[in-house]
């Protein structure tokens, strides 16, 4: 089927995260703080692209997680136990002239009802109010290293120190809030999983569209256009990361985003692309022949990566660690490299001396969520973190064969990665990205019908 005859029905848009859920997240964060603490969390700011044009605004993931407020230059304060309200938002002032240029602002008055915070003030009141709100709080939790947060904290502290004789008490300790929020973000709620399923479905449709559109002579960026058309059409307003379309040996550049080469008849093309829906990321890689038919050599390498990937996905269940999944993949890939004649000797010896790393140098998984490389460490309390229900990870083994003189000519420059998004469930896992094929026969059948 040609791309222009695709039907554009899509699955229903899942509901946005509810105000209750945002409130529960804030309460969970406050419950993890010592007594007499406060949280100061700024929103993202607009970033200049050139002269007076800005990059498309993207909200800070941690700020979004705590309140869902969509505008730049806002500030969330959490003051546990404060009688007048614990969650206080500062947001851009209503300004009819500015709004005529850049769109309606929510404003402090509407923010309380629409975003469920306890109080909201215009940014023009921030400087006079912030220090007073922080007076008497011992520890200030904020994103350490965030220039805006640090400047606001510093200014408030200076004001309070200057008023010490009148009894003002400035926060004594500045503490990084990020690890606490990131621990929460690691476990996705049902509502988050619904949004991630949707991001995954849109991403999968985009990959199907690219497979159907591929043909020799197209530029890599033309496949990128097909993918990103599909994202936008279904309401995913941005890619979750820069789309990678690598034909031939470009597939061996792990984060190749130039996407400017012409696709060759005899090559594979590797596409790593995911939609961002309501700020949640999809992240899929598929590798397929530009002309729709795997050569015997391409197929032999592809099947090695595919079986490693399928086994790794099957291994996902509570209690397993990312390291265990990766070690299984390394074993399978190294075995395959020996079979291909790219490595010699005993399997265990080649794993131990890490000679496989010439062909597979990245890890197999990362967390997925509001960020494509989502937050939450792979270790907890010094130990490898065990998978728990609600975590979402990618499984993305690959083989990248350099075009070096010592490599057999038919294998040179073959790069293959296969990546799916997988949620951990109570009993095992749910693959979110099943709507795009990965088996050789399925891919060839899809492409021959196009
Ligand atoms: N798209 C980046 C990654 O797969 O990690
Ligand atoms: Mn990934
Ligand atoms: Mn990816």
Coordinates of C-alpha atoms and ligand atoms in Angstrom, one line a residue:
X1 CA 0.0 0.0 0.0
X2 CA 1.4 3.4 -0.9
X3 CA 1.8 5.9 2.0
X4 CA -0.9 8.2 0.6
X5 CA -3.5 5.5 0.9
X6 CA -2.8 4.9 4.6
X7 CA -5.9 5.5 6.6
X8 CA -5.5 8.0 9.3
X9 CA -7.8 6.6 12.0
X10 CA -5.9 6.4 15.2
X11 CA -6.6 4.9 18.5
X12 CA -8.5 7.3 20.9
X13 CA -6.4 9.9 22.6
X14 CA -5.8 8.8 26.2
X15 CA -6.9 11.2 29.0
X16 CA -4.4 13.7 30.3
X17 CA -2.9 13.1 33.7
X18 CA -5.5 14.2 36.3
X19 CA -5.1 16.9 38.9
X20 CA -5.4 14.4 41.6
X21 CA -2.4 12.5 40.3
X22 CA -0.3 15.6 40.2
X23 CA -1.4 16.3 43.8
X24 CA -0.4 12.8 44.9
X25 CA 3.0 13.2 43.3
X26 CA 3.6 16.4 45.2
X27 CA 2.4 14.8 48.4
X28 CA 4.7 11.8 47.9
X29 CA 7.7 14.2 47.4
X30 CA 6.9 16.2 50.4
X31 CA 6.4 13.1 52.5
X32 CA 10.0 12.1 51.6
X33 CA 11.5 15.4 52.9
X34 CA 12.8 16.0 56.4
X35 CA 10.9 18.4 58.7
X36 CA 11.1 22.1 57.9
X37 CA 12.0 21.7 54.2
X38 CA 10.9 23.4 51.0
X39 CA 11.1 22.6 47.3
X40 CA 11.9 25.2 44.7
X41 CA 11.4 23.9 41.1
X42 CA 11.6 26.2 38.1
X43 CA 9.9 25.6 34.8
X44 CA 12.0 25.6 31.6
X45 CA 12.7 28.9 29.8
X46 CA 12.6 29.7 26.1
X47 CA 15.9 29.2 24.3
X48 CA 17.0 31.5 21.4
X49 CA 17.5 29.7 18.1
X50 CA 18.6 32.7 16.1
X51 CA 18.2 36.4 16.5
X52 CA 14.6 36.8 17.9
X53 CA 13.4 33.3 17.1
X54 CA 13.2 30.7 19.8
X55 CA 13.3 26.9 19.7
X56 CA 9.9 25.3 20.2
X57 CA 9.2 25.4 23.9
X58 CA 9.6 22.1 25.8
X59 CA 8.6 22.0 29.5
X60 CA 11.1 20.7 32.0
X61 CA 10.3 17.1 32.8
X62 CA 10.6 17.3 36.6
X63 CA 8.5 20.5 36.7
X64 CA 5.9 19.0 34.5
X65 CA 5.8 15.8 36.6
X66 CA 4.9 17.9 39.7
X67 CA 2.2 20.2 38.3
X68 CA 1.6 19.9 34.5
X69 CA 1.7 23.7 34.1
X70 CA 2.7 24.3 30.4
X71 CA 4.2 27.7 30.3
X72 CA 7.9 28.8 30.4
X73 CA 9.4 30.9 33.3
X74 CA 7.0 29.6 36.0
X75 CA 8.1 28.4 39.4
X76 CA 6.7 25.8 41.7
X77 CA 7.2 26.1 45.5
X78 CA 6.3 23.3 47.9
X79 CA 6.0 24.3 51.5
X80 CA 4.9 21.2 53.5
X81 CA 2.6 22.0 56.4
X82 CA 1.9 25.6 55.3
X83 CA -1.7 26.4 56.4
X84 CA -2.5 28.8 53.5
X85 CA -1.5 26.0 51.0
X86 CA 1.5 23.8 50.3
X87 CA 1.8 24.1 46.5
X88 CA 2.4 27.6 45.3
X89 CA 2.9 28.5 41.6
X90 CA 4.4 31.7 40.2
X91 CA 3.5 32.1 36.6
X92 CA 3.8 34.7 33.8
X93 CA 1.7 37.9 34.3
X94 CA -1.4 38.3 32.1
X95 CA -0.3 40.9 29.5
X96 CA -2.7 41.7 26.6
X97 CA 0.0 43.1 24.4
X98 CA 2.4 40.1 24.8
X99 CA -0.6 37.7 24.5
X100 CA -1.5 39.2 21.2
X101 CA 1.9 38.1 19.9
X102 CA 2.6 34.8 21.6
X103 CA -0.8 33.5 22.8
X104 CA -3.0 33.5 25.8
X105 CA -1.3 33.0 29.2
X106 CA -3.1 31.1 31.9
X107 CA -2.5 33.7 34.6
X108 CA -2.4 33.3 38.3
X109 CA -6.2 33.5 38.8
X110 CA -7.0 30.6 36.5
X111 CA -3.9 28.5 37.4
X112 CA -5.3 27.4 40.8
X113 CA -8.4 25.9 39.3
X114 CA -6.9 24.6 36.1
X115 CA -3.7 23.1 37.6
X116 CA -4.8 22.2 41.1
X117 CA -2.2 24.2 43.0
X118 CA -3.2 25.8 46.3
X119 CA -2.1 29.3 45.5
X120 CA -0.8 31.1 42.4
X121 CA 0.9 34.5 42.0
X122 CA 2.1 36.5 39.0
X123 CA 5.8 36.5 38.4
X124 CA 5.8 40.2 39.0
X125 CA 5.1 39.4 42.7
X126 CA 7.8 36.7 42.9
X127 CA 10.7 38.8 44.2
X128 CA 8.8 40.4 47.0
X129 CA 7.1 37.1 48.1
X130 CA 9.7 34.4 47.6
X131 CA 12.0 35.2 50.6
X132 CA 9.0 35.5 53.0
X133 CA 7.7 32.1 51.8
X134 CA 11.0 30.5 52.5
X135 CA 11.6 32.2 55.9
X136 CA 12.1 29.6 58.6
X137 CA 12.6 26.6 56.3
X138 CA 15.8 24.8 57.2
X139 CA 16.5 22.8 54.0
X140 CA 15.8 24.0 50.5
X141 CA 15.4 21.2 47.9
X142 CA 16.0 22.4 44.4
X143 CA 17.7 21.2 41.2
X144 CA 21.3 21.9 42.1
X145 CA 23.2 23.2 39.1
X146 CA 20.1 24.7 37.5
X147 CA 21.2 28.4 37.1
X148 CA 17.7 29.8 37.5
X149 CA 16.9 27.8 40.6
X150 CA 20.3 28.6 42.2
X151 CA 19.9 32.4 41.5
X152 CA 16.4 32.5 43.0
X153 CA 17.6 30.6 46.1
X154 CA 20.6 32.8 46.4
X155 CA 18.5 36.0 46.2
X156 CA 16.0 34.8 48.7
X157 CA 18.7 33.7 51.1
X158 CA 20.5 37.1 50.8
X159 CA 17.2 38.9 51.6
X160 CA 16.6 36.6 54.7
X161 CA 20.2 36.9 55.9
X162 CA 19.8 40.7 55.7
X163 CA 16.7 40.5 57.9
X164 CA 18.2 38.1 60.4
X165 CA 18.1 40.7 63.2
X166 CA 14.4 41.0 62.7
X167 CA 14.2 37.2 63.2
X168 CA 14.2 36.0 59.6
X169 CA 15.8 32.6 59.2
X170 CA 17.3 31.7 55.8
X171 CA 17.6 28.1 54.6
X172 CA 20.8 26.6 55.9
X173 CA 21.1 23.7 53.4
X174 CA 20.6 23.5 49.7
X175 CA 19.9 19.9 48.7
X176 CA 19.4 18.3 45.3
X177 CA 15.8 17.5 44.8
X178 CA 16.3 15.5 41.6
X179 CA 17.1 12.1 43.0
X180 CA 13.8 12.1 45.0
X181 CA 11.7 13.1 42.0
X182 CA 13.5 10.7 39.8
X183 CA 12.8 7.8 42.1
X184 CA 9.1 8.6 41.8
X185 CA 9.3 9.0 38.0
X186 CA 10.8 5.5 37.6
X187 CA 7.5 3.8 38.4
X188 CA 4.8 4.8 35.9
X189 CA 1.2 5.1 37.0
X190 CA -1.7 3.6 34.9
X191 CA -2.3 7.0 33.4
X192 CA 1.3 7.4 32.4
X193 CA 1.4 3.9 30.9
X194 CA -1.7 4.8 28.8
X195 CA 0.2 7.9 27.4
X196 CA 3.3 5.8 26.8
X197 CA 1.2 3.1 24.9
X198 CA -0.1 5.9 22.8
X199 CA 3.4 7.4 22.1
X200 CA 4.5 3.9 21.2
X201 CA 1.6 3.2 18.9
X202 CA 2.2 6.5 17.0
X203 CA 5.9 5.7 16.8
X204 CA 5.2 2.2 15.5
X205 CA 2.9 3.6 12.8
X206 CA 5.6 6.0 11.7
X207 CA 8.1 3.1 11.3
X208 CA 5.5 1.2 9.2
X209 CA 5.1 4.2 7.0
X210 CA 8.8 4.5 6.6
X211 CA 9.1 0.8 5.6
X212 CA 6.3 1.3 3.0
X213 CA 7.9 4.5 1.7
X214 CA 11.5 3.3 1.3
X215 CA 13.0 2.8 -2.1
X216 CA 16.5 3.3 -3.6
X217 CA 17.3 6.8 -4.5
X218 CA 15.4 8.5 -1.7
X219 CA 17.4 10.7 0.6
X220 CA 17.5 9.7 4.3
X221 CA 15.8 13.0 5.2
X222 CA 12.8 12.0 3.0
X223 CA 12.2 8.9 5.2
X224 CA 12.6 11.3 8.2
X225 CA 9.9 13.4 6.7
X226 CA 7.6 10.4 6.4
X227 CA 8.2 9.5 10.1
X228 CA 7.7 13.0 11.4
X229 CA 4.6 13.5 9.2
X230 CA 3.0 10.5 11.0
X231 CA 4.0 11.8 14.4
X232 CA 2.4 15.2 13.8
X233 CA -0.7 13.8 12.1
X234 CA -1.5 11.8 15.3
X235 CA -1.0 14.7 17.6
X236 CA 2.6 13.9 18.7
X237 CA 3.9 17.4 18.2
X238 CA 7.6 16.6 18.3
X239 CA 10.0 13.7 18.0
X240 CA 11.2 12.6 21.4
X241 CA 14.8 13.0 20.2
X242 CA 16.5 13.7 16.9
X243 CA 15.4 11.2 14.3
X244 CA 18.1 8.9 13.1
X245 CA 17.9 7.6 9.5
X246 CA 21.2 5.9 8.5
X247 CA 21.5 4.1 5.2
X248 CA 24.4 1.6 4.7
X249 CA 27.5 2.3 6.9
X250 CA 25.8 5.4 8.4
X251 CA 24.0 2.9 10.5
X252 CA 27.2 2.3 12.3
X253 CA 27.3 5.8 13.7
X254 CA 25.2 5.4 16.8
X255 CA 23.6 8.8 17.0
X256 CA 23.8 9.7 13.2
X257 CA 21.4 12.6 12.7
X258 CA 22.8 14.1 9.5
X259 CA 20.2 12.1 7.5
X260 CA 21.5 13.6 4.2
X261 CA 22.7 10.6 2.2
X262 CA 20.9 8.9 -0.7
X263 CA 19.7 5.4 0.0
X264 CA 21.4 2.7 -2.0
X265 CA 19.6 -0.3 -3.5
X266 CA 21.8 -2.9 -1.9
X267 CA 21.9 -1.3 1.6
X268 CA 20.1 -1.7 4.8
X269 CA 18.7 1.4 6.5
X270 CA 18.6 1.8 10.2
X271 CA 15.8 4.1 11.6
X272 CA 15.8 5.1 15.3
X273 CA 12.8 7.4 15.8
X274 CA 10.1 8.0 18.5
X275 CA 7.2 10.3 18.9
X276 CA 6.7 12.4 22.0
X277 CA 3.1 12.4 23.1
X278 CA 2.0 14.6 26.0
X279 CA 5.7 14.7 26.8
X280 CA 6.1 10.9 27.0
X281 CA 8.6 9.3 24.7
X282 CA 8.4 6.4 22.3
X283 CA 11.8 5.0 21.2
X284 CA 11.9 2.5 18.4
X285 CA 14.6 1.2 16.1
X286 CA 14.1 -0.9 13.0
X287 CA 16.6 -1.9 10.4
X288 CA 15.4 -3.1 7.0
X289 CA 16.6 -3.4 3.3
X290 CA 16.1 -0.3 1.2
X291 CA 14.8 -2.5 -1.7
X292 CA 12.6 -4.6 0.5
X293 CA 14.6 -7.9 0.3
X294 CA 17.4 -8.9 2.8
X295 CA 20.5 -10.4 1.1
X296 CA 21.7 -13.6 2.6
X297 CA 24.5 -11.8 4.4
X298 CA 22.3 -9.1 5.7
X299 CA 19.8 -11.7 6.9
X300 CA 22.5 -13.7 8.7
X301 CA 23.6 -10.7 10.7
X302 CA 20.0 -9.5 11.3
X303 CA 18.9 -12.9 12.7
X304 CA 21.7 -12.8 15.3
X305 CA 20.5 -9.4 16.5
X306 CA 16.9 -10.3 16.4
X307 CA 17.2 -13.5 18.4
X308 CA 19.3 -11.7 21.0
X309 CA 16.6 -9.0 21.1
X310 CA 13.7 -11.4 21.4
X311 CA 15.4 -13.3 24.2
X312 CA 16.2 -10.1 26.0
X313 CA 12.6 -8.9 25.8
X314 CA 11.5 -12.3 27.2
X315 CA 13.8 -11.9 30.1
X316 CA 12.1 -8.7 31.3
X317 CA 10.2 -9.4 34.6
X318 CA 10.3 -8.2 38.2
X319 CA 13.5 -9.0 40.0
X320 CA 15.8 -9.0 37.0
X321 CA 18.4 -6.3 36.6
X322 CA 19.4 -4.3 33.5
X323 CA 22.9 -5.8 33.9
X324 CA 21.5 -9.3 33.7
X325 CA 19.6 -8.5 30.5
X326 CA 22.7 -6.9 29.0
X327 CA 24.9 -9.8 29.8
X328 CA 22.5 -12.2 28.1
X329 CA 22.6 -10.0 25.0
X330 CA 26.4 -9.8 25.0
X331 CA 26.5 -13.6 25.2
X332 CA 24.1 -14.1 22.3
X333 CA 25.8 -11.4 20.1
X334 CA 29.3 -12.7 20.8
X335 CA 28.2 -16.2 19.9
X336 CA 26.9 -14.8 16.7
X337 CA 30.1 -12.9 16.0
X338 CA 32.1 -16.1 16.3
X339 CA 29.7 -17.9 13.9
X340 CA 30.1 -15.0 11.4
X341 CA 33.9 -15.4 11.7
X342 CA 34.3 -11.9 13.0
X343 CA 35.7 -13.2 16.3
X344 CA 37.7 -16.3 16.9
X345 CA 38.2 -18.7 19.8
X346 CA 36.1 -19.6 22.9
X347 CA 32.8 -17.7 23.7
X348 CA 33.7 -17.1 27.3
X349 CA 37.2 -15.8 26.4
X350 CA 35.8 -13.3 23.9
X351 CA 33.2 -12.1 26.5
X352 CA 35.9 -11.8 29.1
X353 CA 38.3 -9.9 26.9
X354 CA 35.5 -7.7 25.6
X355 CA 36.5 -8.1 22.0
X356 CA 32.8 -8.0 21.1
X357 CA 32.9 -4.3 22.0
X358 CA 34.4 -3.6 18.6
X359 CA 30.9 -4.5 17.2
X360 CA 28.6 -3.7 20.2
X361 CA 29.7 -0.9 22.4
X362 CA 26.5 0.5 23.9
X363 CA 24.3 -0.9 26.7
X364 CA 21.1 -2.8 25.9
X365 CA 18.6 -0.8 27.9
X366 CA 17.7 2.6 29.3
X367 CA 14.7 3.8 31.2
X368 CA 11.9 5.5 29.1
X369 CA 9.4 8.0 30.2
X370 CA 9.1 11.8 30.1
X371 CA 12.7 11.8 28.9
X372 CA 13.9 9.4 26.2
X373 CA 16.8 8.4 28.4
X374 CA 14.7 8.6 31.4
X375 CA 15.8 9.3 35.0
X376 CA 16.4 6.9 37.9
X377 CA 19.7 5.2 38.3
X378 CA 20.5 1.7 37.2
X379 CA 21.7 1.1 40.8
X380 CA 20.0 1.7 44.1
X381 CA 21.9 1.9 47.4
X382 CA 25.0 0.7 45.6
X383 CA 23.3 -2.5 44.3
X384 CA 22.0 -3.1 40.8
X385 CA 18.3 -2.1 40.8
X386 CA 15.8 -4.9 40.3
X387 CA 13.0 -4.4 37.8
X388 CA 9.6 -3.6 39.4
X389 CA 6.1 -3.4 37.9
X390 CA 5.6 0.1 36.4
X391 CA 9.1 0.6 35.1
X392 CA 9.5 1.1 31.4
X393 CA 12.7 0.3 29.6
X394 CA 14.0 -0.1 26.1
X395 CA 15.6 -3.3 24.8
X396 CA 17.9 -2.4 21.9
X397 CA 20.8 -4.7 21.0
X398 CA 22.8 -4.0 17.8
X399 CA 25.8 -5.0 15.8
X400 CA 27.8 -2.4 14.0
X401 CA 30.5 -3.9 11.6
X402 CA 33.1 -1.4 10.7
X403 CA 34.2 -1.0 7.1
X404 CA 37.8 -2.0 8.0
X405 CA 40.3 -3.8 5.8
X406 CA 40.4 -6.9 8.0
X407 CA 36.6 -7.4 7.8
X408 CA 35.2 -9.6 4.9
X409 CA 34.0 -7.3 2.2
X410 CA 30.4 -8.5 2.3
X411 CA 30.0 -7.7 6.0
X412 CA 31.7 -4.2 5.9
X413 CA 29.5 -1.3 7.0
X414 CA 26.5 -3.4 8.1
X415 CA 24.8 -1.7 11.1
X416 CA 21.7 -3.3 12.7
X417 CA 19.8 -2.3 15.8
X418 CA 16.4 -3.5 16.9
X419 CA 14.7 -1.6 19.7
X420 CA 11.4 -2.0 21.5
X421 CA 9.8 -0.3 24.5
X422 CA 8.8 -2.7 27.3
X423 CA 6.8 -2.1 30.5
X424 CA 7.4 -4.3 33.5
X425 CA 4.2 -5.9 34.8
X426 CA 3.5 -7.9 38.0
X427 CA 4.0 -11.2 36.2
X428 CA 6.4 -10.3 33.4
X429 CA 6.3 -7.6 30.7
X430 CA 4.2 -5.8 28.1
X431 CA 5.8 -4.8 24.8
X432 CA 4.4 -1.4 23.9
X433 CA 5.8 -1.4 20.3
X434 CA 4.3 -4.5 18.7
X435 CA 2.6 -2.5 15.9
X436 CA 5.7 -2.5 13.8
X437 CA 7.2 -5.8 12.6
X438 CA 10.7 -7.0 13.2
X439 CA 10.8 -10.5 11.8
X440 CA 12.4 -10.8 8.3
X441 CA 9.4 -12.4 6.7
X442 CA 7.0 -9.8 8.1
X443 CA 9.1 -6.8 7.1
X444 CA 9.6 -8.2 3.5
X445 CA 5.8 -8.9 3.2
X446 CA 5.0 -5.4 4.4
X447 CA 7.4 -3.8 1.9
X448 CA 6.4 -6.0 -1.0
X449 CA 2.8 -4.9 -0.6
X450 CA 3.7 -1.2 -0.6
Ligands
LIG1 N1 17.2 7.0 20.5 C1 18.2 6.9 21.4 C2 18.3 5.6 22.0 O1 17.8 4.7 21.5 O2 18.9 5.5 23.1
LIG2 MN1 16.8 3.8 23.1
LIG3 MN1 16.3 4.7 20.0

